[in-house]
Every structure is written in C-alpha cells, then in structure tokens.
Amino acid sequence: MTTTTLVLGGGFGGLACARTLRERLPATHRVVVIDRADRFVVGATKTWTALGDRAVHTGTPRRQLPPAGVELLEADVTTIDPGRRRVETSSGFLRPRIIS
C-alpha cells in the first residue's frame, strides 16, 4: 500500500514533522512538504539585521533542508478542501492518497 502525506509549510515545524514522518514510515510512503519560499531564514536573524547587529542574511536554500526521501514543492497553498482530500497550490492540486 502506498500513501502520501502532505506537510503544508516548510518552517521549523513542517520540516521537523516531515523528518519524523520519513524516519517512522515505510520507504513506500510519500512525504511532500509544500512551501512558497525557496529560502529558509531564521526569524531572529531578521531582528539582528534590523538592529544593525548582523549583515543581511539571504537564508539557506530550502531544498537543502529536507532529508532524503522527502519531496519539496515550492508553491503557494491556495485552497485546502478536507472533504475532498485535496490541496490546491499555485502549481496545481495534490491529493494525499492511499493506493492498495
């Protein structure tokens, strides 16, 4: 059986969730993180930059952060329809799925 789990948001929580899912689920289980930004910036660096304590940090490419076996989709989530088990993004729609 193949299943897909969508993680909406690739911040600290979303990446930690995806990493834990990947560690605990079988390799046949698909894990996809959806986030609009291609870079990951730690919030505290924004404050330090505003105060002049640090140079502007452009962040880390988000593609470097998920572990092997976790897909990353750079897109905006536009609609979440739990009744139809469907997530629409700026690049199309996805459905978490179960295939026997």
Rosetta silent file (secondary structure, phi, psi, omega in degrees, C-alpha in Angstrom):
SEQUENCE: MTTTTLVLGGGFGGLACARTLRERLPATHRVVVIDRADRFVVGATKTWTALGDRAVHTGTPRRQLPPAGVELLEADVTTIDPGRRRVETSSGFLRPRIIS
SCORE:     score description
SCORE:     0.000 S_00000001
   1 L     0.000  130.953  177.784    0.000    0.000    0.000 S_00000001
   2 E  -109.308  134.850  176.936    1.355    3.433   -0.957 S_00000001
   3 E  -128.830  161.844  177.362    0.229    6.564    0.845 S_00000001
   4 E  -128.602  132.674  173.080    1.041   10.257    0.558 S_00000001
   5 E  -116.240  129.310  176.403    1.264   12.775    3.379 S_00000001
   6 E  -101.324  130.189  175.521    1.315   16.492    2.594 S_00000001
   7 E  -109.759  115.876 -176.316    3.021   18.853    5.048 S_00000001
   8 E   -93.499  103.331 -179.380    1.816   22.412    4.451 S_00000001
   9 L   114.651  126.201 -177.595    4.620   24.797    5.385 S_00000001
  10 L  -110.010   36.168  173.670    8.366   24.262    5.434 S_00000001
  11 L   -81.609 -161.305  179.980    9.268   26.211    8.558 S_00000001
  12 H   -55.779  -49.350 -177.023   10.734   24.645   11.705 S_00000001
  13 H   -64.814  -46.007 -179.009    7.552   22.712   12.492 S_00000001
  14 H   -64.092  -41.992  179.485    6.895   21.484    8.971 S_00000001
  15 H   -68.867  -38.339  177.490   10.467   20.337    8.408 S_00000001
  16 H   -65.430  -41.275  178.321   10.595   18.609   11.808 S_00000001
  17 H   -61.877  -48.201 -179.458    7.292   16.887   11.059 S_00000001
  18 H   -61.627  -40.873  179.519    8.473   15.722    7.625 S_00000001
  19 H   -63.365  -44.821  179.907   11.753   14.442    9.070 S_00000001
  20 H   -65.138  -43.131  177.194    9.955   12.465   11.789 S_00000001
  21 H   -59.605  -45.040 -178.572    7.453   11.033    9.300 S_00000001
  22 H   -61.800  -38.156 -179.636   10.261    9.968    6.974 S_00000001
  23 H   -68.575  -34.581 -171.036   12.075    8.221    9.849 S_00000001
  24 H   -98.771  -16.171 -176.876    8.976    6.374   11.073 S_00000001
  25 L  -100.644  157.048  178.097    7.113    5.496    7.881 S_00000001
  26 L   -63.398  156.923 -178.451    7.976    2.867    5.296 S_00000001
  27 L   -61.185  -23.733  179.596   10.031    3.952    2.303 S_00000001
  28 L   -75.840  -13.136  179.111    6.977    3.450    0.070 S_00000001
  29 L   -79.772  125.573 -178.410    5.144    6.240    1.933 S_00000001
  30 E   -88.736  128.661  177.232    5.439    9.540    0.055 S_00000001
  31 E  -118.952  123.699 -177.458    6.100   12.675    2.159 S_00000001
  32 E  -125.497  125.816  173.673    5.743   16.078    0.433 S_00000001
  33 E  -100.173  130.606  178.174    6.474   19.485    2.022 S_00000001
  34 E  -114.415  124.588  177.292    4.793   22.456    0.332 S_00000001
  35 E  -149.813  144.360 -176.728    6.167   25.957    0.931 S_00000001
  36 L   -77.030  -27.410 -173.748    6.127   29.129   -1.156 S_00000001
  37 L   -91.630  139.619  178.205    9.634   30.338   -0.295 S_00000001
  38 L   -86.787   -7.777 -179.406   12.753   28.874   -1.858 S_00000001
  39 E  -124.823  149.873  177.799   14.896   30.060    1.080 S_00000001
  40 E  -111.684  121.477 -179.899   14.685   29.397    4.821 S_00000001
  41 L  -122.507  126.739  177.238   15.541   32.323    7.105 S_00000001
  42 L   -70.515  129.640 -174.966   15.633   32.015   10.899 S_00000001
  43 H   -53.168  -38.726 -177.132   13.396   34.740   12.349 S_00000001
  44 H   -61.776  -30.712 -178.786   15.956   36.005   14.875 S_00000001
  45 H   -66.540  -27.865  178.124   18.346   36.999   12.085 S_00000001
  46 H   -66.131  -41.198  178.608   15.745   39.469   10.803 S_00000001
  47 H   -66.499  -44.667 -179.932   15.732   41.276   14.145 S_00000001
  48 H   -61.806  -37.371  178.241   19.521   41.281   14.360 S_00000001
  49 H   -66.758  -44.315 -179.914   19.686   42.717   10.836 S_00000001
  50 H   -61.874  -33.193  179.739   17.142   45.437   11.680 S_00000001
  51 L   -84.511   -5.458  179.762   19.203   46.403   14.751 S_00000001
  52 L    82.903    9.749 -179.256   22.398   46.504   12.707 S_00000001
  53 L   -82.431  -19.287 -179.258   23.975   43.616   14.621 S_00000001
  54 L  -140.688  152.529  174.219   24.214   41.341   11.589 S_00000001
  55 L   -71.454  159.650  178.215   24.541   41.694    7.850 S_00000001
  56 L   -60.478  127.298  179.784   21.504   40.795    5.753 S_00000001
  57 L  -106.634  123.779 -176.247   21.267   37.025    5.573 S_00000001
  58 L   -82.125   -3.847  177.072   19.620   35.656    2.453 S_00000001
  59 L    91.487  177.781  179.801   18.814   32.352    4.106 S_00000001
  60 E  -103.647  136.106  176.197   19.511   28.758    3.306 S_00000001
  61 E   -56.399  124.284 -175.407   18.120   27.168    0.164 S_00000001
  62 H   -60.136  -29.142 -179.497   15.079   25.238    1.415 S_00000001
  63 H   -63.105  -19.831  179.314   15.927   22.334   -0.917 S_00000001
  64 H   -81.055  -13.023 -168.958   18.977   21.584    1.270 S_00000001
  65 L   -91.399  -39.792 -179.349   16.911   21.056    4.416 S_00000001
  66 L   -68.596  147.894  178.124   14.532   18.105    3.980 S_00000001
  67 L   -72.449  166.455  176.027   16.055   14.672    4.485 S_00000001
  68 L   -55.768  139.792  179.236   16.387   12.166    1.662 S_00000001
  69 L    92.027   -1.643  175.063   13.014   10.745    0.765 S_00000001
  70 E  -112.045  124.623  178.639   11.084   13.964    1.431 S_00000001
  71 E   -86.369  148.961  176.163    9.896   15.888   -1.616 S_00000001
  72 E  -122.169  127.013  176.309    9.722   19.687   -1.605 S_00000001
  73 E  -114.058  118.122  177.101    7.211   21.585   -3.721 S_00000001
  74 E   -87.921  102.892 -177.790    7.790   25.341   -3.989 S_00000001
  75 L  -163.406  160.301  172.290    4.266   26.707   -4.389 S_00000001
  76 L   -85.207  135.617  170.794    1.577   28.744   -2.648 S_00000001
  77 E   -82.562  120.488 -176.651   -1.191   26.746   -0.974 S_00000001
  78 E  -104.897  -31.325 -179.490   -4.377   28.375   -2.270 S_00000001
  79 E  -148.162  136.886  173.098   -7.156   26.031   -1.101 S_00000001
  80 E  -117.863  119.934 -178.667   -7.453   23.226    1.415 S_00000001
  81 E  -121.336   88.468 -176.779  -10.515   21.015    0.912 S_00000001
  82 L   -64.014  -32.323 -179.661  -10.530   18.318    3.628 S_00000001
  83 L   -61.937  -37.654  179.245  -13.879   16.925    2.479 S_00000001
  84 L   -97.109    1.712 -178.209  -12.467   16.107   -0.942 S_00000001
  85 L    51.536   58.129 -173.947   -8.985   15.351    0.474 S_00000001
  86 E  -142.606  138.540  174.465   -7.458   17.883   -1.896 S_00000001
  87 E  -122.499  123.892  177.706   -4.908   20.710   -1.609 S_00000001
  88 E  -100.069  137.248  179.764   -4.715   23.244   -4.401 S_00000001
  89 E  -127.688  173.165  177.572   -1.458   25.097   -4.986 S_00000001
  90 L   -66.810  -12.183  175.999   -0.167   27.661   -7.442 S_00000001
  91 L  -108.269   13.912 -179.676    1.332   24.711   -9.375 S_00000001
  92 E   124.389 -163.529 -179.758   -1.798   22.578   -9.461 S_00000001
  93 E  -119.913  156.778  178.602   -3.512   20.318   -6.964 S_00000001
  94 E  -131.284  152.557  174.712   -2.400   17.373   -4.862 S_00000001
  95 L  -130.367  127.335  168.861   -4.284   14.710   -3.024 S_00000001
  96 L   -62.986  137.132 -173.718   -2.987   12.720   -0.123 S_00000001
  97 L  -137.496  157.405  173.788   -3.732    9.226   -1.364 S_00000001
  98 E  -125.123  123.192  179.250   -3.959    5.612   -0.398 S_00000001
  99 E  -121.247  121.783  179.409   -3.343    3.040   -3.118 S_00000001
 100 L   -84.860    0.000    0.000   -3.822   -0.628   -2.314 S_00000001
